[in-house]
Short mmCIF file of C-alpha atoms in Angstrom, two decimals:
data_model
loop_
_atom_site.label_atom_id
_atom_site.label_comp_id
_atom_site.label_asym_id
_atom_site.label_seq_id
_atom_site.Cartn_x
_atom_site.Cartn_y
_atom_site.Cartn_z
CA LYS A 1 85.12 84.03 98.81
CA LYS A 2 87.58 82.21 96.57
CA ILE A 3 90.19 84.94 97.03
CA GLN A 4 89.73 84.82 100.81
CA ASN A 5 89.97 81.03 100.82
CA ASP A 6 93.08 81.01 98.59
CA ILE A 7 94.80 83.49 100.89
CA LYS A 8 93.77 81.55 104.00
CA ILE A 9 95.04 78.17 102.78
CA THR A 10 98.32 79.78 101.63
CA LEU A 11 98.86 81.28 105.08
CA ASP A 12 97.86 77.98 106.72
CA TRP A 13 100.69 76.37 104.74
CA ALA A 14 103.12 79.11 105.85
CA ASN A 15 102.19 78.74 109.53
CA TYR A 16 102.45 74.94 109.32
CA LYS A 17 105.95 75.13 107.75
CA ILE A 18 107.14 77.64 110.36
CA GLU A 19 105.86 75.50 113.23
CA GLN A 20 107.61 72.49 111.70
CA LEU A 21 110.89 74.42 111.37
CA ASN A 22 110.75 75.73 114.94
CA ASN A 23 110.13 72.22 116.25
CA ASN A 24 112.83 70.50 114.17
CA TYR A 25 115.71 73.00 114.04
CA ASN A 26 118.72 71.71 115.99
CA LYS A 27 121.15 74.62 116.32
CA ASP A 28 123.80 72.64 118.19
CA LEU A 29 123.90 69.98 115.49
CA ALA A 30 123.91 72.61 112.72
CA VAL A 31 126.95 74.39 114.20
CA LYS A 32 128.89 71.10 114.32
CA CYS A 33 128.18 70.49 110.64
CA PHE A 34 128.76 73.94 109.09
CA GLY A 35 131.20 73.88 106.20
CA LYS A 36 132.08 70.21 106.53
CA THR A 37 131.83 67.27 104.16
CA VAL A 38 129.40 64.44 104.76
CA SER A 39 132.21 62.03 105.67
CA ASN A 40 133.66 64.53 108.16
CA ILE A 41 130.25 64.98 109.73
CA GLN A 42 129.71 61.24 110.04
CA GLU A 43 133.14 60.83 111.54
CA GLU A 44 132.66 63.61 114.09
CA LEU A 45 129.16 62.51 115.07
CA LYS A 46 130.20 58.84 115.01
CA THR A 47 127.17 57.96 112.92
CA ARG A 48 126.37 56.61 109.46
CA THR A 49 123.26 58.76 109.22
CA THR A 50 122.89 60.33 105.77
CA ILE A 51 122.86 64.09 105.25
CA GLU A 52 119.24 63.71 104.04
CA LYS A 53 118.25 62.57 107.51
CA LEU A 54 120.43 65.10 109.32
CA LYS A 55 119.21 68.11 107.32
CA GLU A 56 115.72 67.74 108.77
CA GLY A 57 117.19 69.63 111.74
CA PHE A 58 118.84 72.37 109.67
CA ILE A 59 117.59 75.45 107.79
CA ASN A 60 117.44 74.43 104.15
CA SER A 61 116.98 76.36 100.91
CA TYR A 62 113.29 77.32 101.14
CA ASP A 63 112.61 76.93 104.86
CA LEU A 64 112.37 80.67 105.57
CA GLU A 65 110.17 81.50 102.58
CA PRO A 66 106.93 80.97 104.59
CA PHE A 67 107.98 83.89 106.81
CA MET A 68 108.03 86.08 103.69
CA PHE A 69 104.48 85.07 102.82
CA LEU A 70 103.30 86.03 106.30
CA LEU A 71 105.09 89.39 106.27
CA ILE A 72 103.58 90.29 102.87
CA SER A 73 100.11 89.23 104.03
CA GLU A 74 100.33 91.57 107.02
CA HIS A 75 102.08 94.42 105.17
CA PRO A 76 101.23 94.30 101.42
CA GLN A 77 103.47 97.31 100.77
CA ILE A 78 106.36 94.85 101.18
CA THR A 79 107.51 93.12 97.99
CA GLU A 80 109.48 89.94 97.44
CA SER A 81 112.55 91.86 96.24
CA TYR A 82 112.35 94.12 99.32
CA LEU A 83 112.70 91.01 101.53
CA LEU A 84 115.30 89.21 99.41
CA ASN A 85 117.55 92.27 99.53
CA PHE A 86 116.77 93.25 103.12
CA GLU A 87 119.89 94.17 105.12
CA LEU A 88 119.48 93.63 108.84
CA TYR A 89 122.91 95.16 109.63
CA ASP A 90 124.87 97.86 107.83
CA GLU A 91 128.56 97.51 106.92
CA PHE A 92 129.52 99.07 110.27
CA ASN A 93 127.82 96.30 112.28
CA ASN A 94 124.86 98.49 113.26
CA LEU A 95 121.37 96.97 113.46
CA SER A 96 119.99 99.34 110.82
CA GLY A 97 117.17 97.35 109.21
CA TYR A 98 115.16 96.54 112.34
CA VAL A 99 114.61 99.56 114.55
CA LYS A 100 112.77 99.29 117.86
CA THR A 101 111.25 102.19 119.78
CA ASP A 102 109.51 102.21 123.17
CA GLU A 103 106.12 101.37 121.65
CA SER A 104 106.76 99.94 118.20
CA ALA A 105 109.25 98.56 115.71
CA TYR A 106 110.08 99.26 112.07
CA LEU A 107 111.63 97.50 109.12
CA ILE A 108 113.75 99.91 107.10
CA GLY A 109 114.61 98.58 103.67
CA TYR A 110 114.71 99.67 100.05
CA LYS A 111 112.32 99.43 97.13
CA LYS A 112 114.60 100.27 94.21
CA ARG A 113 111.93 100.85 91.58
CA ARG A 114 110.66 103.88 93.54
CA GLY A 115 113.81 105.77 92.47
CA SER A 116 116.88 106.72 94.48
CA GLU A 117 115.25 109.60 96.39
CA LEU A 118 112.23 107.53 97.49
CA ALA A 119 113.84 104.09 97.64
CA GLU A 120 113.93 103.86 101.44
CA GLN A 121 110.77 102.22 102.74
CA LYS A 122 109.91 102.25 106.42
CA VAL A 123 107.33 99.65 107.49
CA LEU A 124 105.63 99.91 110.88
CA LEU A 125 105.33 96.38 112.28
CA ASN A 126 102.38 95.08 114.26
CA GLN A 127 102.65 92.68 117.19
CA ARG A 128 102.43 89.64 114.94
CA THR A 129 105.12 90.76 112.51
CA LYS A 130 107.42 91.82 115.36
CA GLU A 131 107.25 88.22 116.58
CA ILE A 132 107.93 86.96 113.04
CA ILE A 133 111.08 89.10 112.72
CA LYS A 134 112.31 88.01 116.16
CA ASN A 135 111.75 84.38 115.17
CA ILE A 136 113.77 84.81 111.95
CA ILE A 137 116.64 86.50 113.80
CA ASN A 138 116.69 83.77 116.42
CA LEU A 139 116.66 80.94 113.85
CA THR A 140 119.44 82.46 111.75
CA LYS A 141 121.72 83.44 114.66
CA GLU A 142 124.17 80.54 114.22
CA TYR A 143 124.22 80.92 110.44
CA ARG A 144 124.93 84.65 110.85
CA GLU A 145 127.75 84.08 113.31
CA TYR A 146 129.39 81.49 111.07
CA LEU A 147 129.27 83.79 108.02
CA LYS A 148 130.66 86.66 110.06
CA SER A 149 133.53 84.49 111.31
CA THR A 150 134.47 83.65 107.70
CA ASN A 151 134.29 87.35 106.63
CA ASN A 152 131.36 86.62 104.32
CA ASP A 153 129.30 89.78 103.86
CA ASP A 154 126.11 87.72 103.58
CA TRP A 155 125.88 87.78 107.38
CA ARG A 156 124.32 91.27 107.21
CA TYR A 157 121.14 90.10 105.46
CA LEU A 158 117.95 89.13 107.29
CA PHE A 159 117.22 85.93 105.39
CA LEU A 160 119.93 83.26 105.59
CA HIS A 161 119.88 79.52 105.02
CA GLY A 162 122.19 76.53 104.64
CA GLY A 163 121.59 75.65 100.99
CA SER A 164 120.12 72.36 99.82
CA ASN A 165 121.87 70.37 102.55
CA GLY A 166 121.42 72.96 105.31
CA ILE A 167 125.11 73.21 106.29
CA GLU A 168 126.47 75.79 103.84
CA PRO A 169 125.41 79.14 105.37
CA GLN A 170 124.57 81.74 102.76
CA ARG A 171 122.25 84.61 101.91
CA TYR A 172 118.77 83.77 100.64
CA LYS A 173 118.82 85.15 97.07
CA LYS A 174 116.05 83.48 95.13
CA SER A 175 112.61 82.24 96.09
CA PHE A 176 111.07 78.97 94.93
CA VAL A 177 109.79 79.28 91.35
CA PRO A 178 106.79 76.95 90.88
CA ALA A 179 107.66 76.07 87.27
CA PRO A 180 106.72 72.55 86.04
CA SER A 181 110.32 71.34 86.39
CA ASN A 182 110.55 72.61 90.00
CA LEU A 183 107.23 71.05 90.97
CA ARG A 184 108.84 67.65 90.40
CA ILE A 185 111.65 68.22 92.91
CA LYS A 186 111.27 67.49 96.63
CA GLU A 187 110.20 71.01 97.64
CA GLY A 188 107.54 71.13 94.92
CA GLN A 189 106.21 67.71 95.88
CA LYS A 190 106.03 68.67 99.57
CA ARG A 191 103.93 71.71 98.71
CA ILE A 192 101.64 69.72 96.43
CA ASP A 193 101.16 67.04 99.11
CA PHE A 194 100.24 69.67 101.72
CA PHE A 195 97.51 71.22 99.57
CA LYS A 196 96.28 67.86 98.33
CA ASN A 197 95.73 66.76 101.95
CA ASN A 198 94.39 70.06 103.30
CA LEU A 199 92.15 70.96 100.37
CA ASN A 200 91.03 67.36 100.01
CA CYS A 201 91.55 67.64 96.26
CA SER A 202 93.20 65.76 93.42
CA SER A 203 96.93 65.94 92.61
CA GLU A 204 96.09 67.95 89.48
CA GLU A 205 94.16 70.58 91.47
CA ALA A 206 96.87 70.79 94.14
CA THR A 207 99.53 71.16 91.43
CA ARG A 208 97.53 73.94 89.80
CA PHE A 209 97.25 75.75 93.14
CA VAL A 210 100.98 75.46 93.91
CA SER A 211 101.93 76.60 90.40
CA ASN A 212 100.14 79.90 91.18
CA MET A 213 101.42 80.27 94.74
CA THR A 214 104.04 83.01 94.65
CA MET A 215 104.62 86.04 96.87
CA THR A 216 103.80 88.36 93.96
CA LYS A 217 100.45 86.66 93.39
CA LEU A 218 99.67 86.62 97.12
CA ARG A 219 100.28 90.37 97.21
CA ALA A 220 98.07 90.85 94.14
CA SER A 221 95.31 88.76 95.73
CA ILE A 222 95.47 90.81 98.93
CA ALA A 223 95.31 93.99 96.85
CA VAL A 224 92.14 92.79 95.11
CA GLN A 225 90.71 91.72 98.47
CA LEU A 226 91.34 95.23 99.82
CA TYR A 227 89.54 96.72 96.85
CA LEU A 228 86.58 94.34 97.25
CA GLU A 229 86.28 95.31 100.93
CA GLN A 230 86.76 99.07 100.56
CA ASN A 231 85.90 99.74 96.91
CA ASP A 232 88.54 102.47 96.98
CA THR A 233 91.51 102.46 94.61
CA GLN A 234 93.23 105.25 96.56
CA LYS A 235 93.26 103.21 99.78
CA MET A 236 94.37 100.19 97.82
CA ALA A 237 97.30 102.17 96.40
CA GLU A 238 98.29 103.34 99.89
CA ALA A 239 98.13 99.79 101.28
CA LEU A 240 100.45 98.60 98.50
CA GLY A 241 102.97 101.30 99.38
CA HIS A 242 102.53 103.29 96.17
CA ARG A 243 103.59 106.89 96.64
CA LYS A 244 100.53 108.14 94.76
CA TYR A 245 97.56 106.71 92.92
CA LYS A 246 98.50 105.55 89.42
CA PRO A 247 95.80 103.73 87.45
CA GLU A 248 98.36 102.12 85.13
CA LEU A 249 100.26 100.71 88.14
CA LEU A 250 97.15 99.43 89.86
CA SER A 251 95.96 97.72 86.69
CA PHE A 252 98.59 95.06 87.44
CA TYR A 253 96.71 94.18 90.63
CA LEU A 254 93.19 95.16 89.61
CA PRO A 255 92.74 94.26 85.93
CA GLU A 256 90.25 96.06 83.71
CA PRO A 257 87.74 93.15 83.70
CA ILE A 258 87.37 93.51 87.49
CA LEU A 259 86.76 97.25 87.17
CA ASP A 260 84.20 96.54 84.44
CA PHE A 261 82.63 93.95 86.72
CA PHE A 262 81.99 96.53 89.43
CA GLN A 263 80.53 99.01 86.98
CA THR A 264 77.75 96.51 86.25
CA ARG A 265 77.61 94.98 89.73
CA TRP A 266 74.95 97.29 91.14
CA ILE A 267 72.66 96.50 88.20
CA ARG A 268 72.97 92.79 88.93
CA ILE A 269 72.38 93.32 92.66
CA PHE A 270 69.21 95.29 91.90
CA GLN A 271 68.02 92.59 89.51
CA LYS A 272 68.67 89.90 92.14
CA GLY A 273 66.67 91.96 94.64
CA ILE A 274 63.73 92.09 92.23
CA ILE A 275 63.89 88.29 91.80
CA CYS A 276 63.94 87.78 95.58
CA GLU A 277 60.95 90.08 96.05
CA ALA A 278 58.97 88.50 93.21
CA MET A 279 59.69 84.90 94.27
CA LYS A 280 59.59 85.28 98.06
CA ASP A 281 56.45 83.15 98.45
CA SER A 282 57.36 80.57 95.82
CA LYS A 283 58.66 77.06 96.43
CA ASN A 284 61.08 77.74 93.55
CA PHE A 285 62.68 80.67 95.37
CA PHE A 286 66.17 79.10 95.72
CA LYS A 287 66.10 77.78 92.16
CA ALA A 288 65.30 81.25 90.81
CA SER A 289 67.65 83.22 93.08
CA LYS A 290 70.51 80.70 92.85
CA PHE A 291 71.44 81.04 96.54
CA ASN A 292 73.09 77.89 97.89
CA SER A 293 72.11 78.32 101.54
CA MET A 294 70.07 80.39 103.97
CA GLU A 295 73.34 82.00 105.17
CA GLU A 296 74.03 83.34 101.67
CA LEU A 297 70.48 84.65 101.42
CA GLU A 298 70.70 86.34 104.84
CA ASP A 299 74.00 88.00 103.92
CA PHE A 300 72.50 89.30 100.69
CA MET A 301 69.31 90.56 102.34
CA ASN A 302 71.25 92.35 105.09
CA LEU A 303 73.41 94.14 102.53
CA HIS A 304 71.20 94.59 99.49
CA SER A 305 67.50 94.02 100.21
CA LEU A 306 65.14 96.48 98.52
CA LYS A 307 64.03 99.15 100.99
CA ASN A 308 60.67 100.86 101.08
CA ILE A 309 60.58 104.22 99.32
CA PRO A 310 60.37 106.89 102.04
CA ASN A 311 57.34 109.18 102.24
CA ILE A 312 58.02 112.58 100.76
CA GLN A 313 56.61 115.63 102.52
CA LYS A 314 53.93 117.31 100.45
CA ASP A 315 55.43 120.77 100.83
CA VAL A 316 58.63 119.54 99.14
CA ILE A 317 56.86 118.41 95.96
CA LYS A 318 55.63 121.83 94.84
CA GLU A 319 55.59 122.31 91.06
CA ASN A 320 57.44 119.06 90.26
CA SER A 321 54.65 116.84 91.57
CA LYS A 322 53.97 115.32 88.15
CA ASP A 323 57.66 114.49 87.69
#
């Protein structure tokens, strides 16, 4: 439940930030300001408005990162480095990274650690992620055109932004690192404030959450969630885009303590079932079983309640009747 909740609140943040960006982005204003100094911008716009105020309508350093979180949540085979290095166009101006067919669409990028022969990774998009990619392309259109006009090769990459002030178009090379020093800057504080308000928690708890909120850890959490749902390491490996099942690789996502946990889990479930059966008529039932609500009890009983032992046909028992 905690894993599910952590993933949900992280994606709630991503969706909120994307909605905010779509509502605030002013492409006409951004184009007027590209590559200019603050004084030139103020002169051209005939305003004394500061760049801090203006950049609310631009695409700043970390504004597109929420899209990455959403893409990884939908396709956990995608990694952060895959997205940071994703080329939308090749050097011949062909749309090579996003390929549409009559019924579907693919991202075609590279996962270098798979080796040169297997580096190419083709990801089949769903309806939601197709919309995400279209949204990114639409938002970065003006930034891409500006870079192309200045012969800057960064225009070919999917993720572009305008730097800290939003008006210096460039390739997105590095994601936000939630180190203690970065949590004190404006981006870190904005993230902390969001979780403080939405989790209704203290600043310390929100800071702790944000310090763990990275794309790598989101992917690891989704991997563990997949294992909890399917209890199958092979399917988990496939979902993560691993070419074949490797226990040593999966141990990064599914640590040994979790595997040990599941080896003893069925014993604990059986013991809990015995407690429920023994205490079913007692006023101390909830105290003994440690369920917090009737919903938790119903879920447990539906999944794990002790079943009656089936009757065995007499002709099957034969000589082993005593056993």
